[in-house]
Every structure is written in C-alpha cells, then in structure tokens.
C-alpha cells in the first residue's frame, strides 16, 4: 500500500490493526493534500460518500510535460525577444546601419516592424517545435492555436520593449544590467507565485504574471477568454511599438 501511494495522487486506508489510518504521499501543494485527506475521511464516515469528480484526463507524466513546457517557453520567449533583438541592434549601431538607414527611402515604422516580425516568426517556430517535441503530435494539435496566440503576444511585447531599450541605451553593458533586473526581480516572482504555492497578494498586479498564467492555461486547454486581458495586451503592444519607433527616430537624429 505504501508503494501504491507514492505517486502523490493515491490515498490508502490501513485497517490492519483495527484502527483506520490514512496513508498518502504529499503532492507538494498543501491545499490539494488537505482535499485528498478530507475525501479519505468522507469515505470512512457513516454517511454515503460522494465519488470524486474527475476534472481532467492528463496523466501525471502529461501534466508534468505541459507544466514544464509552459514554464520553459514563457521564460525562453521573455529572454529571446528581449536579448535577441538587442544583440542585432547593437551590432547594427556599431556598423553604422542606422546612420545609413536614416537617408534611405524606407519609413521608420517599416524598419521597426522588420525587426519585430523576424523575432515573432522565430518565436512562433520555436514554440511549435518545442510543443510538438514535448507533448506529441495529438496533444499538440489541440493546444497549438492557443499556445501560438499567447506566444505571439509575449514575443511582440518583449521584442518591442527590447527594441526600445537597445536603441535608447548607449552600450550593451547597461543593457545587460537591465536584463539582469528583468530576470531576477520581474520574472522570478512570477515563477514562485505560479509554481511553488507561495502566497503573494500583490502578484495579481504584476503584468508578467497574467502573461504566464495565460500561457499555462493554453497548455491545459483552458485558454484565457477575458476580453480585458487581450485589450490590455493589444494596447501594450501598440504603445511599446510607438516607443520603439520614437527611440529609433531619436537615435537617427543623434547619429546625424
């Protein structure tokens, strides 16, 4: 019985010595453990116990696959869009591409969009491949539309923010420090609140937490349908794009 209860889901009731003893292995989340314990106690009560409602069909392995894929993709997209675009821009600034572009008959919006679209396509391709490799073809087809939508939103937000920071800051050292702040103080609390059960009442005001939750919900086939969420994301993308374009314009003026 002890071996059977080691999966973190099963509950055993030992009646070998005449006294009921509940046996189970913690799943790591106290609220779920308490619910499992309460269900076992209800089975021992004199009244008729209701059967547990099955709310999902994921095995423990598939559940873990979905969770780790959502987490990895979220942090990967947060870093790649931000760092990847910055690396390109700093190199182009050193080569004088921005100075040359200032005299070309190409709009600043087109220059900005060309960078953002490149990062977007790369992120979407990576998201699809990662999902297919981790979940398999059948499970991936069911979640990919929602996953790619969330990946596109996150990619555009981070790439636009990275563009603005890279075009505004004078060198890569300052940008690296900014990225360190982003990684340690912005994305880490999101992971802790979303995965460890640590209670943070203020986390609901953290914009990255809502992006992380939306990504995770997409992998568990419960996509976010909140219109306000999508409206704020769209507004954020537009504002960051305008900031990036303004930063590009200021840099071109500075370059002469």
GROMACS .gro file of C-alpha atoms in nm:
model
  256
    1UNK     CA    1   0.000   0.000   0.000
    2UNK     CA    2   0.284   0.237   0.078
    3UNK     CA    3   0.435   0.182  -0.266
    4UNK     CA    4   0.096   0.240  -0.431
    5UNK     CA    5   0.057   0.577  -0.255
    6UNK     CA    6   0.395   0.716  -0.359
    7UNK     CA    7   0.262   0.872  -0.680
    8UNK     CA    8   0.128   1.180  -0.499
    9UNK     CA    9  -0.228   1.107  -0.613
   10UNK     CA   10  -0.341   0.785  -0.447
   11UNK     CA   11  -0.480   0.759  -0.093
   12UNK     CA   12  -0.461   0.444   0.117
   13UNK     CA   13  -0.667   0.344   0.423
   14UNK     CA   14  -0.493   0.096   0.652
   15UNK     CA   15  -0.731  -0.111   0.868
   16UNK     CA   16  -0.485  -0.387   0.956
   17UNK     CA   17  -0.479  -0.316   1.331
   18UNK     CA   18  -0.846  -0.229   1.365
   19UNK     CA   19  -0.784   0.147   1.355
   20UNK     CA   20  -0.828   0.342   1.036
   21UNK     CA   21  -0.506   0.510   0.922
   22UNK     CA   22  -0.490   0.731   0.617
   23UNK     CA   23  -0.176   0.691   0.408
   24UNK     CA   24  -0.069   0.924   0.129
   25UNK     CA   25   0.236   1.097  -0.013
   26UNK     CA   26   0.226   1.474  -0.037
   27UNK     CA   27   0.186   1.614  -0.389
   28UNK     CA   28   0.370   1.931  -0.280
   29UNK     CA   29   0.064   2.154  -0.258
   30UNK     CA   30  -0.095   2.172   0.087
   31UNK     CA   31  -0.444   2.267  -0.036
   32UNK     CA   32  -0.463   1.960  -0.258
   33UNK     CA   33  -0.326   1.738   0.020
   34UNK     CA   34  -0.598   1.866   0.254
   35UNK     CA   35  -0.865   1.793  -0.007
   36UNK     CA   36  -0.729   1.440  -0.054
   37UNK     CA   37  -0.733   1.387   0.321
   38UNK     CA   38  -1.090   1.518   0.350
   39UNK     CA   39  -1.204   1.284   0.075
   40UNK     CA   40  -1.046   0.987   0.254
   41UNK     CA   41  -1.217   1.087   0.580
   42UNK     CA   42  -1.550   1.111   0.397
   43UNK     CA   43  -1.503   0.752   0.282
   44UNK     CA   44  -1.473   0.644   0.646
   45UNK     CA   45  -1.780   0.835   0.763
   46UNK     CA   46  -2.107   0.658   0.831
   47UNK     CA   47  -2.289   0.860   0.567
   48UNK     CA   48  -2.272   0.789   0.195
   49UNK     CA   49  -1.961   0.949   0.047
   50UNK     CA   50  -1.982   1.107  -0.295
   51UNK     CA   51  -1.746   0.992  -0.563
   52UNK     CA   52  -1.463   1.229  -0.653
   53UNK     CA   53  -1.529   1.426  -0.969
   54UNK     CA   54  -1.268   1.370  -1.238
   55UNK     CA   55  -1.195   1.709  -1.394
   56UNK     CA   56  -0.908   1.616  -1.625
   57UNK     CA   57  -0.768   1.329  -1.826
   58UNK     CA   58  -0.397   1.412  -1.803
   59UNK     CA   59  -0.170   1.151  -1.657
   60UNK     CA   60   0.092   1.265  -1.408
   61UNK     CA   61   0.357   1.246  -1.682
   62UNK     CA   62   0.150   1.451  -1.928
   63UNK     CA   63   0.063   1.706  -1.659
   64UNK     CA   64   0.433   1.750  -1.584
   65UNK     CA   65   0.511   1.781  -1.955
   66UNK     CA   66   0.253   2.053  -2.003
   67UNK     CA   67   0.372   2.245  -1.697
   68UNK     CA   68   0.743   2.234  -1.778
   69UNK     CA   69   0.680   2.323  -2.143
   70UNK     CA   70   0.469   2.625  -2.049
   71UNK     CA   71   0.727   2.743  -1.796
   72UNK     CA   72   1.025   2.693  -2.026
   73UNK     CA   73   0.853   2.859  -2.320
   74UNK     CA   74   0.749   3.160  -2.111
   75UNK     CA   75   1.099   3.227  -1.980
   76UNK     CA   76   1.260   3.148  -2.315
   77UNK     CA   77   1.040   3.393  -2.505
   78UNK     CA   78   1.090   3.656  -2.236
   79UNK     CA   79   1.465   3.630  -2.286
   80UNK     CA   80   1.499   3.565  -2.662
   81UNK     CA   81   1.281   3.854  -2.779
   82UNK     CA   82   1.449   4.091  -2.538
   83UNK     CA   83   1.810   3.982  -2.586
   84UNK     CA   84   1.797   3.865  -2.947
   85UNK     CA   85   1.667   4.189  -3.089
   86UNK     CA   86   1.902   4.390  -2.872
   87UNK     CA   87   2.203   4.193  -2.998
   88UNK     CA   88   2.105   4.272  -3.357
   89UNK     CA   89   2.052   4.641  -3.292
   90UNK     CA   90   2.374   4.696  -3.101
   91UNK     CA   91   2.567   4.527  -3.381
   92UNK     CA   92   2.394   4.737  -3.645
   93UNK     CA   93   2.460   5.053  -3.445
   94UNK     CA   94   2.830   4.966  -3.439
   95UNK     CA   95   2.830   4.900  -3.815
   96UNK     CA   96   2.656   5.232  -3.889
   97UNK     CA   97   2.341   5.068  -4.029
   98UNK     CA   98   2.112   5.310  -3.850
   99UNK     CA   99   2.305   5.609  -3.984
  100UNK     CA  100   2.275   5.470  -4.338
  101UNK     CA  101   1.908   5.386  -4.292
  102UNK     CA  102   1.834   5.748  -4.199
  103UNK     CA  103   1.894   5.855  -4.560
  104UNK     CA  104   1.714   5.559  -4.722
  105UNK     CA  105   1.356   5.599  -4.854
  106UNK     CA  106   1.223   5.347  -4.600
  107UNK     CA  107   0.995   5.452  -4.316
  108UNK     CA  108   1.095   5.413  -3.955
  109UNK     CA  109   0.786   5.200  -3.894
  110UNK     CA  110   0.898   4.958  -4.166
  111UNK     CA  111   1.245   4.931  -4.010
  112UNK     CA  112   1.097   4.864  -3.666
  113UNK     CA  113   0.843   4.615  -3.797
  114UNK     CA  114   1.108   4.424  -3.990
  115UNK     CA  115   1.293   4.351  -3.665
  116UNK     CA  116   0.981   4.265  -3.466
  117UNK     CA  117   0.840   4.034  -3.733
  118UNK     CA  118   1.170   3.847  -3.760
  119UNK     CA  119   1.171   3.780  -3.386
  120UNK     CA  120   0.799   3.694  -3.392
  121UNK     CA  121   0.838   3.429  -3.665
  122UNK     CA  122   1.139   3.278  -3.489
  123UNK     CA  123   0.949   3.262  -3.158
  124UNK     CA  124   0.640   3.106  -3.316
  125UNK     CA  125   0.850   2.844  -3.494
  126UNK     CA  126   1.036   2.762  -3.173
  127UNK     CA  127   0.706   2.741  -2.978
  128UNK     CA  128   0.557   2.497  -3.227
  129UNK     CA  129   0.865   2.272  -3.236
  130UNK     CA  130   0.900   2.272  -2.855
  131UNK     CA  131   0.533   2.184  -2.810
  132UNK     CA  132   0.545   1.903  -3.068
  133UNK     CA  133   0.857   1.751  -2.915
  134UNK     CA  134   0.731   1.762  -2.556
  135UNK     CA  135   0.361   1.681  -2.593
  136UNK     CA  136   0.348   1.471  -2.907
  137UNK     CA  137   0.151   1.535  -3.225
  138UNK     CA  138  -0.201   1.456  -3.096
  139UNK     CA  139  -0.185   1.668  -2.779
  140UNK     CA  140   0.000   1.948  -2.959
  141UNK     CA  141  -0.265   1.991  -3.226
  142UNK     CA  142  -0.525   2.053  -2.955
  143UNK     CA  143  -0.328   2.328  -2.780
  144UNK     CA  144  -0.116   2.489  -3.054
  145UNK     CA  145  -0.366   2.757  -3.167
  146UNK     CA  146  -0.399   2.895  -2.814
  147UNK     CA  147  -0.028   2.849  -2.740
  148UNK     CA  148   0.081   3.032  -3.055
  149UNK     CA  149  -0.155   3.319  -2.976
  150UNK     CA  150  -0.002   3.364  -2.631
  151UNK     CA  151   0.349   3.315  -2.770
  152UNK     CA  152   0.285   3.586  -3.029
  153UNK     CA  153   0.160   3.830  -2.765
  154UNK     CA  154   0.458   3.767  -2.536
  155UNK     CA  155   0.703   3.782  -2.827
  156UNK     CA  156   0.578   4.118  -2.955
  157UNK     CA  157   0.573   4.272  -2.608
  158UNK     CA  158   0.925   4.160  -2.516
  159UNK     CA  159   1.071   4.233  -2.859
  160UNK     CA  160   0.922   4.585  -2.865
  161UNK     CA  161   1.050   4.652  -2.514
  162UNK     CA  162   1.391   4.514  -2.608
  163UNK     CA  163   1.399   4.732  -2.920
  164UNK     CA  164   1.324   5.046  -2.719
  165UNK     CA  165   1.586   4.966  -2.454
  166UNK     CA  166   1.853   4.870  -2.707
  167UNK     CA  167   1.801   5.178  -2.923
  168UNK     CA  168   1.796   5.407  -2.619
  169UNK     CA  169   2.085   5.274  -2.410
  170UNK     CA  170   2.437   5.364  -2.527
  171UNK     CA  171   2.608   5.024  -2.488
  172UNK     CA  172   2.543   4.657  -2.423
  173UNK     CA  173   2.681   4.667  -2.066
  174UNK     CA  174   2.396   4.885  -1.945
  175UNK     CA  175   2.153   4.669  -2.137
  176UNK     CA  176   2.291   4.354  -1.970
  177UNK     CA  177   2.233   4.511  -1.628
  178UNK     CA  178   1.876   4.590  -1.726
  179UNK     CA  179   1.825   4.230  -1.838
  180UNK     CA  180   1.960   4.105  -1.505
  181UNK     CA  181   1.699   4.316  -1.327
  182UNK     CA  182   1.432   4.175  -1.560
  183UNK     CA  183   1.537   3.814  -1.499
  184UNK     CA  184   1.583   3.833  -1.122
  185UNK     CA  185   1.326   4.081  -1.000
  186UNK     CA  186   1.049   4.057  -1.260
  187UNK     CA  187   1.022   3.701  -1.392
  188UNK     CA  188   1.138   3.516  -1.078
  189UNK     CA  189   0.842   3.627  -0.858
  190UNK     CA  190   0.610   3.513  -1.138
  191UNK     CA  191   0.758   3.163  -1.128
  192UNK     CA  192   0.747   3.146  -0.748
  193UNK     CA  193   0.384   3.257  -0.732
  194UNK     CA  194   0.276   3.031  -1.015
  195UNK     CA  195   0.455   2.709  -0.923
  196UNK     CA  196   0.558   2.694  -0.558
  197UNK     CA  197   0.235   2.789  -0.385
  198UNK     CA  198   0.396   3.091  -0.218
  199UNK     CA  199   0.119   3.340  -0.140
  200UNK     CA  200   0.180   3.685  -0.289
  201UNK     CA  201  -0.130   3.901  -0.279
  202UNK     CA  202   0.036   4.171  -0.489
  203UNK     CA  203   0.123   3.934  -0.774
  204UNK     CA  204  -0.214   3.998  -0.941
  205UNK     CA  205  -0.087   4.348  -1.023
  206UNK     CA  206   0.223   4.205  -1.193
  207UNK     CA  207   0.170   4.217  -1.572
  208UNK     CA  208   0.406   3.927  -1.643
  209UNK     CA  209   0.208   3.703  -1.408
  210UNK     CA  210  -0.100   3.734  -1.628
  211UNK     CA  211   0.106   3.651  -1.939
  212UNK     CA  212   0.250   3.347  -1.760
  213UNK     CA  213  -0.095   3.232  -1.645
  214UNK     CA  214  -0.237   3.273  -1.995
  215UNK     CA  215   0.048   3.064  -2.139
  216UNK     CA  216  -0.007   2.790  -1.882
  217UNK     CA  217  -0.384   2.789  -1.935
  218UNK     CA  218  -0.328   2.748  -2.308
  219UNK     CA  219  -0.128   2.430  -2.250
  220UNK     CA  220  -0.402   2.289  -2.028
  221UNK     CA  221  -0.672   2.362  -2.288
  222UNK     CA  222  -0.839   2.632  -2.080
  223UNK     CA  223  -0.740   2.937  -2.288
  224UNK     CA  224  -0.794   3.283  -2.147
  225UNK     CA  225  -1.116   3.440  -2.274
  226UNK     CA  226  -1.100   3.765  -2.077
  227UNK     CA  227  -1.156   4.046  -2.328
  228UNK     CA  228  -0.990   4.298  -2.095
  229UNK     CA  229  -0.671   4.089  -2.094
  230UNK     CA  230  -0.647   4.093  -2.474
  231UNK     CA  231  -0.735   4.463  -2.490
  232UNK     CA  232  -0.455   4.549  -2.247
  233UNK     CA  233  -0.210   4.327  -2.440
  234UNK     CA  234  -0.301   4.497  -2.769
  235UNK     CA  235  -0.269   4.841  -2.613
  236UNK     CA  236   0.068   4.747  -2.462
  237UNK     CA  237   0.199   4.624  -2.798
  238UNK     CA  238   0.089   4.944  -2.974
  239UNK     CA  239   0.239   5.171  -2.705
  240UNK     CA  240   0.569   4.978  -2.698
  241UNK     CA  241   0.586   4.992  -3.078
  242UNK     CA  242   0.537   5.368  -3.070
  243UNK     CA  243   0.806   5.397  -2.801
  244UNK     CA  244   1.042   5.184  -3.010
  245UNK     CA  245   0.974   5.399  -3.317
  246UNK     CA  246   1.031   5.716  -3.114
  247UNK     CA  247   1.357   5.573  -2.982
  248UNK     CA  248   1.469   5.491  -3.337
  249UNK     CA  249   1.385   5.845  -3.451
  250UNK     CA  250   1.586   5.995  -3.164
  251UNK     CA  251   1.883   5.768  -3.240
  252UNK     CA  252   1.879   5.867  -3.608
  253UNK     CA  253   1.881   6.233  -3.514
  254UNK     CA  254   2.171   6.172  -3.278
  255UNK     CA  255   2.361   5.985  -3.548
  256UNK     CA  256   2.308   6.279  -3.777
   0.00000   0.00000   0.00000
